Amino acid sequence: GPWLMLGSLLTNLEISPDSPSHDHCGTCTRCLDACPTQAFPKPYVLDARRCLAYLTIEHPGSIPEEFRSLIGDRLFGCDECLDVCPWNRHAQQSRELQLSPIPRADLPEMLEWDDTRFRKEFRNTPIFRLKRSRWLRNICIVLGNIGTESDLPSLEQASRDKDPLVCEHALWGIQQIRERLKTEKAKI
């Protein structure tokens, strides 16, 4: 299936290119249908500006508000299209510890990390490439989507961060939690 880790190999060897892959999808559109942002305008075409993997990993700035709630609890990437692909049904889960999920309980604590702590914890991991500000941006969005009242102090502290990217997303996260709390209280 399409589960793979992209990487690079530098060599001075002459290597013949592989032949193009055959279309194994047929009429299947599961990946297109599963995408939370409709990032596939048509088969084999991806609009990266709408892709949650791009937005949470590659995008350097503010994540547009229209996509923040769609990020849900995804801190780093999105695999919805890969999860539904029938070619992946027999794929084995990685035993690589660096690819293991991060416990949700750690998120408020991570908002308090300075750059030194971020570098120490994530050196030699895929998350390191985000740098601290984009990692905290993503945490603020996730806490805004799934956080509770107990997460507000950490978000409030993050809203005073020296990095404007972190501040903006922390304020958004605070607003989302407060709106949820207000809605929940109105139901009672």
PDB file of C-alpha atoms in Angstrom:
ATOM      1  CA  GLY A   1       0.000   0.000   0.000  1.00  0.00           C
ATOM      2  CA  PRO A   2       0.963   3.668   0.044  1.00  0.00           C
ATOM      3  CA  TRP A   3       2.347   3.649   3.611  1.00  0.00           C
ATOM      4  CA  LEU A   4       5.945   4.721   3.262  1.00  0.00           C
ATOM      5  CA  MET A   5       8.513   7.022   4.773  1.00  0.00           C
ATOM      6  CA  LEU A   6      10.049   9.377   2.252  1.00  0.00           C
ATOM      7  CA  GLY A   7      13.754   9.948   2.478  1.00  0.00           C
ATOM      8  CA  SER A   8      16.813  10.739   0.413  1.00  0.00           C
ATOM      9  CA  LEU A   9      19.947   8.849  -0.441  1.00  0.00           C
ATOM     10  CA  LEU A  10      22.927  10.673  -1.917  1.00  0.00           C
ATOM     11  CA  THR A  11      25.237   8.652  -4.101  1.00  0.00           C
ATOM     12  CA  ASN A  12      27.495   9.003  -7.111  1.00  0.00           C
ATOM     13  CA  LEU A  13      26.259   5.693  -8.547  1.00  0.00           C
ATOM     14  CA  GLU A  14      24.278   5.683 -11.767  1.00  0.00           C
ATOM     15  CA  ILE A  15      20.940   4.118 -10.916  1.00  0.00           C
ATOM     16  CA  SER A  16      18.231   3.402 -13.453  1.00  0.00           C
ATOM     17  CA  PRO A  17      14.838   4.823 -12.515  1.00  0.00           C
ATOM     18  CA  ASP A  18      12.006   2.460 -11.638  1.00  0.00           C
ATOM     19  CA  SER A  19       9.228   2.115 -14.155  1.00  0.00           C
ATOM     20  CA  PRO A  20       6.108   4.142 -13.361  1.00  0.00           C
ATOM     21  CA  SER A  21       3.677   2.496 -10.996  1.00  0.00           C
ATOM     22  CA  HIS A  22       0.495   1.024 -12.433  1.00  0.00           C
ATOM     23  CA  ASP A  23      -2.902   2.357 -11.400  1.00  0.00           C
ATOM     24  CA  HIS A  24      -4.098   0.019  -8.666  1.00  0.00           C
ATOM     25  CA  CYS A  25      -6.960   2.257  -7.547  1.00  0.00           C
ATOM     26  CA  GLY A  26      -9.473   1.573 -10.293  1.00  0.00           C
ATOM     27  CA  THR A  27     -12.728   3.319  -9.368  1.00  0.00           C
ATOM     28  CA  CYS A  28     -11.927   3.482  -5.646  1.00  0.00           C
ATOM     29  CA  THR A  29     -12.272   6.968  -4.157  1.00  0.00           C
ATOM     30  CA  ARG A  30     -11.965   6.114  -0.461  1.00  0.00           C
ATOM     31  CA  CYS A  31      -9.009   8.443   0.082  1.00  0.00           C
ATOM     32  CA  LEU A  32     -10.778  11.337  -1.630  1.00  0.00           C
ATOM     33  CA  ASP A  33     -13.963  10.728   0.351  1.00  0.00           C
ATOM     34  CA  ALA A  34     -12.158  10.383   3.706  1.00  0.00           C
ATOM     35  CA  CYS A  35     -10.131  13.586   3.474  1.00  0.00           C
ATOM     36  CA  PRO A  36     -11.442  15.973   6.164  1.00  0.00           C
ATOM     37  CA  THR A  37     -10.554  19.059   4.104  1.00  0.00           C
ATOM     38  CA  GLN A  38     -11.351  17.787   0.598  1.00  0.00           C
ATOM     39  CA  ALA A  39      -7.692  18.302  -0.308  1.00  0.00           C
ATOM     40  CA  PHE A  40      -8.141  16.032  -3.347  1.00  0.00           C
ATOM     41  CA  PRO A  41     -10.057  18.054  -5.956  1.00  0.00           C
ATOM     42  CA  LYS A  42      -9.919  15.008  -8.260  1.00  0.00           C
ATOM     43  CA  PRO A  43      -8.135  11.631  -8.347  1.00  0.00           C
ATOM     44  CA  TYR A  44      -4.323  11.859  -8.231  1.00  0.00           C
ATOM     45  CA  VAL A  45      -4.422  15.607  -7.557  1.00  0.00           C
ATOM     46  CA  LEU A  46      -3.625  16.937  -4.073  1.00  0.00           C
ATOM     47  CA  ASP A  47      -4.079  20.581  -3.089  1.00  0.00           C
ATOM     48  CA  ALA A  48      -1.376  20.783  -0.405  1.00  0.00           C
ATOM     49  CA  ARG A  49      -2.790  24.087   0.861  1.00  0.00           C
ATOM     50  CA  ARG A  50      -5.772  22.089   2.157  1.00  0.00           C
ATOM     51  CA  CYS A  51      -3.867  18.989   3.328  1.00  0.00           C
ATOM     52  CA  LEU A  52      -3.653  18.618   7.116  1.00  0.00           C
ATOM     53  CA  ALA A  53      -0.321  16.806   6.825  1.00  0.00           C
ATOM     54  CA  TYR A  54       1.110  19.769   4.935  1.00  0.00           C
ATOM     55  CA  LEU A  55      -0.468  22.313   7.268  1.00  0.00           C
ATOM     56  CA  THR A  56       0.764  20.667  10.475  1.00  0.00           C
ATOM     57  CA  ILE A  57       4.222  19.683   9.227  1.00  0.00           C
ATOM     58  CA  GLU A  58       5.383  21.851   6.327  1.00  0.00           C
ATOM     59  CA  HIS A  59       3.366  25.074   6.559  1.00  0.00           C
ATOM     60  CA  PRO A  60       5.579  27.675   8.252  1.00  0.00           C
ATOM     61  CA  GLY A  61       3.016  30.225   9.385  1.00  0.00           C
ATOM     62  CA  SER A  62      -0.432  30.657  10.770  1.00  0.00           C
ATOM     63  CA  ILE A  63      -2.834  27.842   9.958  1.00  0.00           C
ATOM     64  CA  PRO A  64      -5.989  29.290   8.366  1.00  0.00           C
ATOM     65  CA  GLU A  65      -8.922  29.232  10.790  1.00  0.00           C
ATOM     66  CA  GLU A  66     -11.091  27.273   8.357  1.00  0.00           C
ATOM     67  CA  PHE A  67      -8.814  24.244   8.883  1.00  0.00           C
ATOM     68  CA  ARG A  68      -8.099  24.470  12.615  1.00  0.00           C
ATOM     69  CA  SER A  69     -11.174  22.623  13.860  1.00  0.00           C
ATOM     70  CA  LEU A  70     -10.655  19.996  11.133  1.00  0.00           C
ATOM     71  CA  ILE A  71      -7.209  19.257  12.574  1.00  0.00           C
ATOM     72  CA  GLY A  72      -8.998  17.708  15.553  1.00  0.00           C
ATOM     73  CA  ASP A  73      -6.416  15.926  17.699  1.00  0.00           C
ATOM     74  CA  ARG A  74      -3.771  15.605  14.980  1.00  0.00           C
ATOM     75  CA  LEU A  75      -0.516  17.151  16.204  1.00  0.00           C
ATOM     76  CA  PHE A  76       1.731  16.119  13.357  1.00  0.00           C
ATOM     77  CA  GLY A  77       0.328  15.051  10.022  1.00  0.00           C
ATOM     78  CA  CYS A  78      -2.862  13.322   8.965  1.00  0.00           C
ATOM     79  CA  ASP A  79      -3.237   9.782   7.731  1.00  0.00           C
ATOM     80  CA  GLU A  80      -6.963   9.613   6.940  1.00  0.00           C
ATOM     81  CA  CYS A  81      -6.359   8.942   3.241  1.00  0.00           C
ATOM     82  CA  LEU A  82      -3.842   6.214   4.072  1.00  0.00           C
ATOM     83  CA  ASP A  83      -5.974   4.651   6.807  1.00  0.00           C
ATOM     84  CA  VAL A  84      -8.866   3.990   4.409  1.00  0.00           C
ATOM     85  CA  CYS A  85      -6.789   2.691   1.493  1.00  0.00           C
ATOM     86  CA  PRO A  86      -7.615  -0.991   0.917  1.00  0.00           C
ATOM     87  CA  TRP A  87      -4.002  -1.603  -0.102  1.00  0.00           C
ATOM     88  CA  ASN A  88      -2.970  -0.803   3.476  1.00  0.00           C
ATOM     89  CA  ARG A  89      -5.207  -3.334   5.213  1.00  0.00           C
ATOM     90  CA  HIS A  90      -2.289  -5.708   5.729  1.00  0.00           C
ATOM     91  CA  ALA A  91       0.300  -3.063   6.601  1.00  0.00           C
ATOM     92  CA  GLN A  92       2.096  -3.656   9.876  1.00  0.00           C
ATOM     93  CA  GLN A  93       2.339  -0.912  12.459  1.00  0.00           C
ATOM     94  CA  SER A  94       5.835   0.479  12.903  1.00  0.00           C
ATOM     95  CA  ARG A  95       7.799  -0.625  15.943  1.00  0.00           C
ATOM     96  CA  GLU A  96       9.971   2.483  15.633  1.00  0.00           C
ATOM     97  CA  LEU A  97       9.642   4.331  18.954  1.00  0.00           C
ATOM     98  CA  GLN A  98      10.136   7.705  17.267  1.00  0.00           C
ATOM     99  CA  LEU A  99       6.865   7.107  15.403  1.00  0.00           C
ATOM    100  CA  SER A 100       4.839   6.301  18.533  1.00  0.00           C
ATOM    101  CA  PRO A 101       1.960   8.563  19.565  1.00  0.00           C
ATOM    102  CA  ILE A 102       2.593  11.199  22.228  1.00  0.00           C
ATOM    103  CA  PRO A 103       0.330  10.904  25.281  1.00  0.00           C
ATOM    104  CA  ARG A 104      -2.288  13.661  25.411  1.00  0.00           C
ATOM    105  CA  ALA A 105      -1.481  14.390  29.081  1.00  0.00           C
ATOM    106  CA  ASP A 106       1.887  15.825  28.029  1.00  0.00           C
ATOM    107  CA  LEU A 107       0.468  18.595  25.823  1.00  0.00           C
ATOM    108  CA  PRO A 108      -0.086  21.328  28.444  1.00  0.00           C
ATOM    109  CA  GLU A 109       3.374  20.656  29.856  1.00  0.00           C
ATOM    110  CA  MET A 110       4.938  20.895  26.385  1.00  0.00           C
ATOM    111  CA  LEU A 111       3.461  24.374  25.970  1.00  0.00           C
ATOM    112  CA  GLU A 112       5.816  25.482  28.737  1.00  0.00           C
ATOM    113  CA  TRP A 113       8.964  24.164  27.061  1.00  0.00           C
ATOM    114  CA  ASP A 114      11.610  26.615  25.957  1.00  0.00           C
ATOM    115  CA  ASP A 115      13.671  26.070  22.819  1.00  0.00           C
ATOM    116  CA  THR A 116      16.402  24.194  24.699  1.00  0.00           C
ATOM    117  CA  ARG A 117      13.933  21.678  26.121  1.00  0.00           C
ATOM    118  CA  PHE A 118      12.227  21.249  22.746  1.00  0.00           C
ATOM    119  CA  ARG A 119      15.583  20.521  21.089  1.00  0.00           C
ATOM    120  CA  LYS A 120      16.575  18.068  23.823  1.00  0.00           C
ATOM    121  CA  GLU A 121      13.318  16.117  23.658  1.00  0.00           C
ATOM    122  CA  PHE A 122      12.885  15.973  19.890  1.00  0.00           C
ATOM    123  CA  ARG A 123      16.406  15.932  18.463  1.00  0.00           C
ATOM    124  CA  ASN A 124      16.692  13.086  15.938  1.00  0.00           C
ATOM    125  CA  THR A 125      12.918  12.791  15.563  1.00  0.00           C
ATOM    126  CA  PRO A 126      10.654  13.945  12.721  1.00  0.00           C
ATOM    127  CA  ILE A 127       9.119  16.567  15.044  1.00  0.00           C
ATOM    128  CA  PHE A 128      12.455  18.379  15.378  1.00  0.00           C
ATOM    129  CA  ARG A 129      12.101  19.803  11.873  1.00  0.00           C
ATOM    130  CA  LEU A 130       9.040  21.798  12.963  1.00  0.00           C
ATOM    131  CA  LYS A 131      11.025  23.839  15.458  1.00  0.00           C
ATOM    132  CA  ARG A 132       9.434  24.952  18.713  1.00  0.00           C
ATOM    133  CA  SER A 133       7.028  27.582  17.387  1.00  0.00           C
ATOM    134  CA  ARG A 134       5.236  25.336  14.893  1.00  0.00           C
ATOM    135  CA  TRP A 135       5.092  22.476  17.414  1.00  0.00           C
ATOM    136  CA  LEU A 136       3.483  24.781  19.990  1.00  0.00           C
ATOM    137  CA  ARG A 137       1.168  26.164  17.287  1.00  0.00           C
ATOM    138  CA  ASN A 138      -0.066  22.625  16.658  1.00  0.00           C
ATOM    139  CA  ILE A 139      -0.481  21.903  20.379  1.00  0.00           C
ATOM    140  CA  CYS A 140      -2.557  25.072  20.801  1.00  0.00           C
ATOM    141  CA  ILE A 141      -4.848  23.995  17.960  1.00  0.00           C
ATOM    142  CA  VAL A 142      -5.272  20.474  19.334  1.00  0.00           C
ATOM    143  CA  LEU A 143      -5.993  21.779  22.835  1.00  0.00           C
ATOM    144  CA  GLY A 144      -8.465  24.223  21.308  1.00  0.00           C
ATOM    145  CA  ASN A 145     -10.224  21.283  19.685  1.00  0.00           C
ATOM    146  CA  ILE A 146     -10.161  18.707  22.483  1.00  0.00           C
ATOM    147  CA  GLY A 147      -8.910  20.566  25.550  1.00  0.00           C
ATOM    148  CA  THR A 148     -10.783  21.166  28.765  1.00  0.00           C
ATOM    149  CA  GLU A 149     -10.955  23.903  31.355  1.00  0.00           C
ATOM    150  CA  SER A 150      -7.855  22.439  33.012  1.00  0.00           C
ATOM    151  CA  ASP A 151      -5.841  23.278  29.867  1.00  0.00           C
ATOM    152  CA  LEU A 152      -6.676  26.997  29.996  1.00  0.00           C
ATOM    153  CA  PRO A 153      -3.782  28.029  32.313  1.00  0.00           C
ATOM    154  CA  SER A 154      -1.201  26.492  29.956  1.00  0.00           C
ATOM    155  CA  LEU A 155      -2.825  28.115  26.928  1.00  0.00           C
ATOM    156  CA  GLU A 156      -3.003  31.456  28.730  1.00  0.00           C
ATOM    157  CA  GLN A 157       0.710  31.241  29.478  1.00  0.00           C
ATOM    158  CA  ALA A 158       1.369  30.343  25.820  1.00  0.00           C
ATOM    159  CA  SER A 159      -0.658  33.390  24.744  1.00  0.00           C
ATOM    160  CA  ARG A 160       2.141  35.495  26.279  1.00  0.00           C
ATOM    161  CA  ASP A 161       4.915  33.646  24.414  1.00  0.00           C
ATOM    162  CA  LYS A 162       7.555  35.767  22.676  1.00  0.00           C
ATOM    163  CA  ASP A 163       6.632  34.143  19.342  1.00  0.00           C
ATOM    164  CA  PRO A 164       3.553  35.745  17.714  1.00  0.00           C
ATOM    165  CA  LEU A 165       2.693  32.457  15.967  1.00  0.00           C
ATOM    166  CA  VAL A 166       2.332  30.715  19.331  1.00  0.00           C
ATOM    167  CA  CYS A 167       0.367  33.636  20.818  1.00  0.00           C
ATOM    168  CA  GLU A 168      -2.134  33.710  17.956  1.00  0.00           C
ATOM    169  CA  HIS A 169      -2.894  30.005  18.126  1.00  0.00           C
ATOM    170  CA  ALA A 170      -2.996  29.966  21.939  1.00  0.00           C
ATOM    171  CA  LEU A 171      -5.623  32.726  21.898  1.00  0.00           C
ATOM    172  CA  TRP A 172      -7.625  30.727  19.361  1.00  0.00           C
ATOM    173  CA  GLY A 173      -7.378  27.622  21.569  1.00  0.00           C
ATOM    174  CA  ILE A 174      -8.559  29.583  24.616  1.00  0.00           C
ATOM    175  CA  GLN A 175     -11.519  30.948  22.658  1.00  0.00           C
ATOM    176  CA  GLN A 176     -12.526  27.466  21.478  1.00  0.00           C
ATOM    177  CA  ILE A 177     -12.445  25.967  24.978  1.00  0.00           C
ATOM    178  CA  ARG A 178     -14.379  28.897  26.462  1.00  0.00           C
ATOM    179  CA  GLU A 179     -17.042  28.639  23.752  1.00  0.00           C
ATOM    180  CA  ARG A 180     -17.382  24.897  24.436  1.00  0.00           C
ATOM    181  CA  LEU A 181     -17.677  25.528  28.181  1.00  0.00           C
ATOM    182  CA  LYS A 182     -20.330  28.180  27.581  1.00  0.00           C
ATOM    183  CA  THR A 183     -22.301  25.799  25.336  1.00  0.00           C
ATOM    184  CA  GLU A 184     -22.029  22.978  27.886  1.00  0.00           C
ATOM    185  CA  LYS A 185     -23.232  25.239  30.721  1.00  0.00           C
ATOM    186  CA  ALA A 186     -26.164  26.428  28.603  1.00  0.00           C
ATOM    187  CA  LYS A 187     -27.293  22.809  28.179  1.00  0.00           C
ATOM    188  CA  ILE A 188     -27.488  22.292  31.948  1.00  0.00           C
TER     189      ILE A 188
END
